[in-house]
């Protein structure tokens, strides 16, 4: 068993997942992986079950009954991790937007440099995004700036989903009180980590758009983020935000 667990939420990622899991498992450093699948109609979980036969002590699967959103998938994964002795817990997408090799850089940032949260950031050194259409780059970059402005967090990539947490962060945050289910979940986690005064570091990464499978981005997810962030900030000002 490794002391680090990578949590990967999946919905219809059959074209990406096996390759991604094999890449993570073959890294220089040992990482355990938990896939949280929402009963993907394409049979993503079957792929994981098959691979678990090969790597029973490294690979784990949490199956949920239906598509319940990225945020709640992560919360379920975090709770699973905290029931076991993992010191470092990661968030990562299944679609190869996040380079598995960067897991080691995020890990070292928390382990050796003693940060509590390491963010794989697209916007520390300009805009490190490959293959996104311009409107998508602008949406994401604009969202990150908007969130930075509203929340006051000194983070360039506030919506990033490639993260290493020290266990103590996930223990300190009230996971039951996490409100957002879509993209905004990423903002909420960073805001609460920031409010709890944990040490946060952005590590520059190159983010590559998925080449296989379909995006789950939607208008609902975007409006949750725009209005949700305002509400969250106001609640924190009036001291009624549960963290
Ligand atoms: N379990 C679970 N996973 C989800 C859900 N929605 C998205 N995911 C996974 O979360 C990760 C990020 O989702 P993406 O569709 O790539 O979203 P995105 O990165 O914002 O959008 P693209 O840039 O278009 O890929 C992927 O691994 C998805 O399979 C969900 O409701 N439940
Ligand atoms: Mg993606």
PDB file of C-alpha atoms in Angstrom, residues 37-238:
ATOM      1  CA  UNK A  37     -17.661   5.695 -11.192  1.00  0.00           C
ATOM      2  CA  UNK A  38     -21.273   6.844 -11.470  1.00  0.00           C
ATOM      3  CA  UNK A  39     -22.638   3.749 -13.191  1.00  0.00           C
ATOM      4  CA  UNK A  40     -21.258   4.875 -16.575  1.00  0.00           C
ATOM      5  CA  UNK A  41     -23.436   3.438 -19.370  1.00  0.00           C
ATOM      6  CA  UNK A  42     -20.298   2.704 -21.434  1.00  0.00           C
ATOM      7  CA  UNK A  43     -19.126   0.169 -18.860  1.00  0.00           C
ATOM      8  CA  UNK A  44     -16.141   2.140 -17.514  1.00  0.00           C
ATOM      9  CA  UNK A  45     -16.366   0.250 -14.215  1.00  0.00           C
ATOM     10  CA  UNK A  46     -15.919  -3.117 -15.970  1.00  0.00           C
ATOM     11  CA  UNK A  47     -12.526  -1.965 -17.163  1.00  0.00           C
ATOM     12  CA  UNK A  48     -11.546  -1.100 -13.614  1.00  0.00           C
ATOM     13  CA  UNK A  49     -12.817  -4.408 -12.242  1.00  0.00           C
ATOM     14  CA  UNK A  50     -10.746  -6.263 -14.805  1.00  0.00           C
ATOM     15  CA  UNK A  51      -7.612  -4.287 -13.930  1.00  0.00           C
ATOM     16  CA  UNK A  52      -8.180  -4.815 -10.203  1.00  0.00           C
ATOM     17  CA  UNK A  53      -7.546  -8.513 -10.802  1.00  0.00           C
ATOM     18  CA  UNK A  54      -4.067  -7.503 -11.964  1.00  0.00           C
ATOM     19  CA  UNK A  55      -3.412  -4.883  -9.261  1.00  0.00           C
ATOM     20  CA  UNK A  56      -5.564  -5.848  -6.272  1.00  0.00           C
ATOM     21  CA  UNK A  57      -3.540  -3.867  -3.729  1.00  0.00           C
ATOM     22  CA  UNK A  58      -3.141  -0.715  -5.787  1.00  0.00           C
ATOM     23  CA  UNK A  59      -6.385  -0.152  -7.593  1.00  0.00           C
ATOM     24  CA  UNK A  60      -9.815   0.346  -6.026  1.00  0.00           C
ATOM     25  CA  UNK A  61     -13.314   1.072  -7.280  1.00  0.00           C
ATOM     26  CA  UNK A  62     -16.235   2.868  -5.706  1.00  0.00           C
ATOM     27  CA  UNK A  63     -19.421   2.369  -7.686  1.00  0.00           C
ATOM     28  CA  UNK A  64     -22.319   4.762  -7.329  1.00  0.00           C
ATOM     29  CA  UNK A  65     -25.783   4.198  -8.701  1.00  0.00           C
ATOM     30  CA  UNK A  66     -26.150   7.208 -11.000  1.00  0.00           C
ATOM     31  CA  UNK A  67     -24.518  10.411 -12.236  1.00  0.00           C
ATOM     32  CA  UNK A  68     -24.424  12.483  -9.064  1.00  0.00           C
ATOM     33  CA  UNK A  69     -21.835  15.085 -10.040  1.00  0.00           C
ATOM     34  CA  UNK A  70     -18.097  15.522  -9.805  1.00  0.00           C
ATOM     35  CA  UNK A  71     -18.165  17.220  -6.395  1.00  0.00           C
ATOM     36  CA  UNK A  72     -20.066  14.477  -4.615  1.00  0.00           C
ATOM     37  CA  UNK A  73     -17.901  11.838  -6.311  1.00  0.00           C
ATOM     38  CA  UNK A  74     -14.819  13.473  -4.810  1.00  0.00           C
ATOM     39  CA  UNK A  75     -16.419  13.753  -1.377  1.00  0.00           C
ATOM     40  CA  UNK A  76     -17.203  10.028  -1.468  1.00  0.00           C
ATOM     41  CA  UNK A  77     -13.601   9.370  -2.525  1.00  0.00           C
ATOM     42  CA  UNK A  78     -12.158  11.604   0.204  1.00  0.00           C
ATOM     43  CA  UNK A  79     -14.215   9.846   2.874  1.00  0.00           C
ATOM     44  CA  UNK A  80     -13.014   6.495   1.570  1.00  0.00           C
ATOM     45  CA  UNK A  81      -9.419   7.765   1.758  1.00  0.00           C
ATOM     46  CA  UNK A  82      -9.778   9.094   5.307  1.00  0.00           C
ATOM     47  CA  UNK A  83     -10.997   5.692   6.499  1.00  0.00           C
ATOM     48  CA  UNK A  84      -7.578   4.369   5.422  1.00  0.00           C
ATOM     49  CA  UNK A  85      -4.072   5.499   6.371  1.00  0.00           C
ATOM     50  CA  UNK A  86      -3.293   7.723   3.341  1.00  0.00           C
ATOM     51  CA  UNK A  87      -1.163  10.810   3.997  1.00  0.00           C
ATOM     52  CA  UNK A  88      -1.590  12.410   0.565  1.00  0.00           C
ATOM     53  CA  UNK A  89      -4.816  12.453  -1.412  1.00  0.00           C
ATOM     54  CA  UNK A  90      -5.055  13.609  -5.022  1.00  0.00           C
ATOM     55  CA  UNK A  91      -7.757  14.829  -7.384  1.00  0.00           C
ATOM     56  CA  UNK A  92      -7.280  14.024 -11.053  1.00  0.00           C
ATOM     57  CA  UNK A  93      -9.423  13.855 -14.219  1.00  0.00           C
ATOM     58  CA  UNK A  94      -9.667  10.631 -16.225  1.00  0.00           C
ATOM     59  CA  UNK A  95      -9.356  12.274 -19.643  1.00  0.00           C
ATOM     60  CA  UNK A  96      -5.562  12.799 -19.870  1.00  0.00           C
ATOM     61  CA  UNK A  97      -5.914  16.554 -19.420  1.00  0.00           C
ATOM     62  CA  UNK A  98      -3.684  16.037 -16.395  1.00  0.00           C
ATOM     63  CA  UNK A  99      -0.309  14.467 -17.111  1.00  0.00           C
ATOM     64  CA  UNK A 100       0.267  11.494 -14.761  1.00  0.00           C
ATOM     65  CA  UNK A 101       3.953  12.428 -14.444  1.00  0.00           C
ATOM     66  CA  UNK A 102       2.948  15.658 -12.709  1.00  0.00           C
ATOM     67  CA  UNK A 103       1.563  13.626  -9.799  1.00  0.00           C
ATOM     68  CA  UNK A 104       5.153  13.285  -8.595  1.00  0.00           C
ATOM     69  CA  UNK A 105       5.744  17.060  -8.705  1.00  0.00           C
ATOM     70  CA  UNK A 106       2.539  17.716  -6.757  1.00  0.00           C
ATOM     71  CA  UNK A 107       3.482  15.017  -4.251  1.00  0.00           C
ATOM     72  CA  UNK A 108       6.958  16.480  -3.708  1.00  0.00           C
ATOM     73  CA  UNK A 109       5.514  19.932  -3.182  1.00  0.00           C
ATOM     74  CA  UNK A 110       3.467  18.666  -0.237  1.00  0.00           C
ATOM     75  CA  UNK A 111       5.948  16.094   1.072  1.00  0.00           C
ATOM     76  CA  UNK A 112       9.310  17.834   0.699  1.00  0.00           C
ATOM     77  CA  UNK A 113       8.321  21.500   0.599  1.00  0.00           C
ATOM     78  CA  UNK A 114       5.713  20.961   3.288  1.00  0.00           C
ATOM     79  CA  UNK A 115       2.764  22.621   1.599  1.00  0.00           C
ATOM     80  CA  UNK A 116      -0.716  21.459   2.625  1.00  0.00           C
ATOM     81  CA  UNK A 117      -2.254  21.781  -0.821  1.00  0.00           C
ATOM     82  CA  UNK A 118      -0.473  21.664  -4.186  1.00  0.00           C
ATOM     83  CA  UNK A 119      -2.429  22.840  -7.221  1.00  0.00           C
ATOM     84  CA  UNK A 120      -1.503  21.770 -10.751  1.00  0.00           C
ATOM     85  CA  UNK A 121      -1.977  25.211 -12.220  1.00  0.00           C
ATOM     86  CA  UNK A 122      -2.556  26.250 -15.829  1.00  0.00           C
ATOM     87  CA  UNK A 123      -2.161  29.967 -15.278  1.00  0.00           C
ATOM     88  CA  UNK A 124       0.925  30.653 -13.138  1.00  0.00           C
ATOM     89  CA  UNK A 125       3.172  31.093 -16.125  1.00  0.00           C
ATOM     90  CA  UNK A 126       0.819  32.526 -18.758  1.00  0.00           C
ATOM     91  CA  UNK A 127      -1.780  30.142 -20.170  1.00  0.00           C
ATOM     92  CA  UNK A 128      -0.558  26.537 -20.374  1.00  0.00           C
ATOM     93  CA  UNK A 129      -3.492  24.970 -22.137  1.00  0.00           C
ATOM     94  CA  UNK A 130      -3.123  22.809 -25.235  1.00  0.00           C
ATOM     95  CA  UNK A 131      -5.875  22.216 -27.805  1.00  0.00           C
ATOM     96  CA  UNK A 132      -8.676  24.121 -26.165  1.00  0.00           C
ATOM     97  CA  UNK A 133     -10.719  26.345 -28.502  1.00  0.00           C
ATOM     98  CA  UNK A 134     -10.258  30.039 -27.728  1.00  0.00           C
ATOM     99  CA  UNK A 135     -13.738  30.443 -26.199  1.00  0.00           C
ATOM    100  CA  UNK A 136     -13.033  27.638 -23.743  1.00  0.00           C
ATOM    101  CA  UNK A 137      -9.658  29.117 -22.775  1.00  0.00           C
ATOM    102  CA  UNK A 138     -11.277  32.504 -22.218  1.00  0.00           C
ATOM    103  CA  UNK A 139     -14.090  31.007 -20.154  1.00  0.00           C
ATOM    104  CA  UNK A 140     -11.716  29.119 -17.908  1.00  0.00           C
ATOM    105  CA  UNK A 141      -9.150  31.898 -17.591  1.00  0.00           C
ATOM    106  CA  UNK A 142     -11.868  34.498 -17.046  1.00  0.00           C
ATOM    107  CA  UNK A 143     -13.535  32.273 -14.420  1.00  0.00           C
ATOM    108  CA  UNK A 144     -10.262  31.904 -12.570  1.00  0.00           C
ATOM    109  CA  UNK A 145      -9.692  35.678 -12.526  1.00  0.00           C
ATOM    110  CA  UNK A 146     -13.308  36.352 -11.488  1.00  0.00           C
ATOM    111  CA  UNK A 147     -13.024  33.924  -8.600  1.00  0.00           C
ATOM    112  CA  UNK A 148      -9.693  35.386  -7.531  1.00  0.00           C
ATOM    113  CA  UNK A 149     -11.211  38.854  -7.521  1.00  0.00           C
ATOM    114  CA  UNK A 150     -14.357  37.890  -5.603  1.00  0.00           C
ATOM    115  CA  UNK A 151     -12.745  35.597  -3.044  1.00  0.00           C
ATOM    116  CA  UNK A 152      -9.463  37.436  -2.539  1.00  0.00           C
ATOM    117  CA  UNK A 153      -7.481  34.198  -2.791  1.00  0.00           C
ATOM    118  CA  UNK A 154      -3.999  34.659  -4.238  1.00  0.00           C
ATOM    119  CA  UNK A 155      -4.398  31.744  -6.615  1.00  0.00           C
ATOM    120  CA  UNK A 156      -4.141  32.042 -10.406  1.00  0.00           C
ATOM    121  CA  UNK A 157      -5.969  28.820 -11.290  1.00  0.00           C
ATOM    122  CA  UNK A 158      -8.899  28.773  -8.879  1.00  0.00           C
ATOM    123  CA  UNK A 159     -10.883  26.184 -10.854  1.00  0.00           C
ATOM    124  CA  UNK A 160      -8.042  23.673 -11.280  1.00  0.00           C
ATOM    125  CA  UNK A 161      -8.923  20.040 -10.654  1.00  0.00           C
ATOM    126  CA  UNK A 162      -5.454  18.545 -10.361  1.00  0.00           C
ATOM    127  CA  UNK A 163      -4.632  18.703  -6.667  1.00  0.00           C
ATOM    128  CA  UNK A 164      -2.631  17.093  -3.895  1.00  0.00           C
ATOM    129  CA  UNK A 165      -4.005  17.489  -0.382  1.00  0.00           C
ATOM    130  CA  UNK A 166      -2.318  16.572   2.818  1.00  0.00           C
ATOM    131  CA  UNK A 167      -4.611  14.373   4.854  1.00  0.00           C
ATOM    132  CA  UNK A 168      -4.876  17.081   7.555  1.00  0.00           C
ATOM    133  CA  UNK A 169      -6.655  19.414   5.095  1.00  0.00           C
ATOM    134  CA  UNK A 170      -9.419  16.949   4.290  1.00  0.00           C
ATOM    135  CA  UNK A 171      -9.754  16.142   7.973  1.00  0.00           C
ATOM    136  CA  UNK A 172     -10.096  19.814   8.877  1.00  0.00           C
ATOM    137  CA  UNK A 173     -12.730  20.696   6.289  1.00  0.00           C
ATOM    138  CA  UNK A 174     -16.300  19.651   7.026  1.00  0.00           C
ATOM    139  CA  UNK A 175     -16.966  17.457   3.996  1.00  0.00           C
ATOM    140  CA  UNK A 176     -20.665  17.256   4.850  1.00  0.00           C
ATOM    141  CA  UNK A 177     -20.917  21.021   4.388  1.00  0.00           C
ATOM    142  CA  UNK A 178     -19.501  21.081   0.834  1.00  0.00           C
ATOM    143  CA  UNK A 179     -22.288  22.545  -1.280  1.00  0.00           C
ATOM    144  CA  UNK A 180     -21.228  22.551  -4.910  1.00  0.00           C
ATOM    145  CA  UNK A 181     -21.516  19.590  -7.239  1.00  0.00           C
ATOM    146  CA  UNK A 182     -19.933  20.811 -10.494  1.00  0.00           C
ATOM    147  CA  UNK A 183     -16.855  22.905 -11.304  1.00  0.00           C
ATOM    148  CA  UNK A 184     -17.619  25.171  -8.351  1.00  0.00           C
ATOM    149  CA  UNK A 185     -16.653  22.300  -6.080  1.00  0.00           C
ATOM    150  CA  UNK A 186     -13.041  23.015  -7.011  1.00  0.00           C
ATOM    151  CA  UNK A 187     -13.409  26.644  -5.989  1.00  0.00           C
ATOM    152  CA  UNK A 188     -15.150  25.761  -2.732  1.00  0.00           C
ATOM    153  CA  UNK A 189     -12.392  23.347  -1.710  1.00  0.00           C
ATOM    154  CA  UNK A 190      -9.702  25.951  -2.366  1.00  0.00           C
ATOM    155  CA  UNK A 191     -11.627  28.713  -0.583  1.00  0.00           C
ATOM    156  CA  UNK A 192     -12.159  26.571   2.512  1.00  0.00           C
ATOM    157  CA  UNK A 193      -8.523  25.404   2.520  1.00  0.00           C
ATOM    158  CA  UNK A 194      -7.542  29.085   2.301  1.00  0.00           C
ATOM    159  CA  UNK A 195      -9.942  30.125   5.108  1.00  0.00           C
ATOM    160  CA  UNK A 196      -8.489  27.393   7.328  1.00  0.00           C
ATOM    161  CA  UNK A 197      -5.073  29.026   6.701  1.00  0.00           C
ATOM    162  CA  UNK A 198      -3.403  26.022   5.144  1.00  0.00           C
ATOM    163  CA  UNK A 199      -0.300  26.576   2.998  1.00  0.00           C
ATOM    164  CA  UNK A 200      -1.182  26.467  -0.695  1.00  0.00           C
ATOM    165  CA  UNK A 201       1.283  26.248  -3.604  1.00  0.00           C
ATOM    166  CA  UNK A 202       0.615  26.415  -7.336  1.00  0.00           C
ATOM    167  CA  UNK A 203       2.777  24.151  -9.462  1.00  0.00           C
ATOM    168  CA  UNK A 204       2.773  25.023 -13.185  1.00  0.00           C
ATOM    169  CA  UNK A 205       1.462  22.198 -15.367  1.00  0.00           C
ATOM    170  CA  UNK A 206       0.514  21.885 -19.001  1.00  0.00           C
ATOM    171  CA  UNK A 207      -3.160  21.004 -19.421  1.00  0.00           C
ATOM    172  CA  UNK A 208      -4.159  19.195 -22.603  1.00  0.00           C
ATOM    173  CA  UNK A 209      -7.730  18.988 -23.853  1.00  0.00           C
ATOM    174  CA  UNK A 210      -9.235  15.523 -23.995  1.00  0.00           C
ATOM    175  CA  UNK A 211      -8.839  13.768 -27.336  1.00  0.00           C
ATOM    176  CA  UNK A 212     -11.206  10.886 -26.479  1.00  0.00           C
ATOM    177  CA  UNK A 213     -14.619  10.737 -24.864  1.00  0.00           C
ATOM    178  CA  UNK A 214     -17.039  13.599 -24.267  1.00  0.00           C
ATOM    179  CA  UNK A 215     -16.955  16.632 -21.987  1.00  0.00           C
ATOM    180  CA  UNK A 216     -19.464  16.870 -19.137  1.00  0.00           C
ATOM    181  CA  UNK A 217     -19.345  20.649 -18.961  1.00  0.00           C
ATOM    182  CA  UNK A 218     -22.788  22.324 -18.961  1.00  0.00           C
ATOM    183  CA  UNK A 219     -24.503  25.694 -18.546  1.00  0.00           C
ATOM    184  CA  UNK A 220     -25.769  24.593 -15.123  1.00  0.00           C
ATOM    185  CA  UNK A 221     -22.216  23.956 -13.979  1.00  0.00           C
ATOM    186  CA  UNK A 222     -21.135  27.411 -15.135  1.00  0.00           C
ATOM    187  CA  UNK A 223     -23.986  29.298 -13.469  1.00  0.00           C
ATOM    188  CA  UNK A 224     -23.479  27.347 -10.251  1.00  0.00           C
ATOM    189  CA  UNK A 225     -19.939  28.684 -10.262  1.00  0.00           C
ATOM    190  CA  UNK A 226     -20.746  32.317 -11.111  1.00  0.00           C
ATOM    191  CA  UNK A 227     -23.498  32.820  -8.537  1.00  0.00           C
ATOM    192  CA  UNK A 228     -22.281  30.258  -6.038  1.00  0.00           C
ATOM    193  CA  UNK A 229     -18.948  31.998  -5.555  1.00  0.00           C
ATOM    194  CA  UNK A 230     -20.658  35.289  -4.709  1.00  0.00           C
ATOM    195  CA  UNK A 231     -22.937  33.627  -2.172  1.00  0.00           C
ATOM    196  CA  UNK A 232     -20.012  31.764  -0.663  1.00  0.00           C
ATOM    197  CA  UNK A 233     -17.962  34.945  -0.250  1.00  0.00           C
ATOM    198  CA  UNK A 234     -20.892  36.846   1.278  1.00  0.00           C
ATOM    199  CA  UNK A 235     -21.515  34.033   3.750  1.00  0.00           C
ATOM    200  CA  UNK A 236     -17.862  34.093   4.752  1.00  0.00           C
ATOM    201  CA  UNK A 237     -17.986  37.865   5.293  1.00  0.00           C
ATOM    202  CA  UNK A 238     -20.996  37.451   7.592  1.00  0.00           C
TER     203      UNK A 238
END
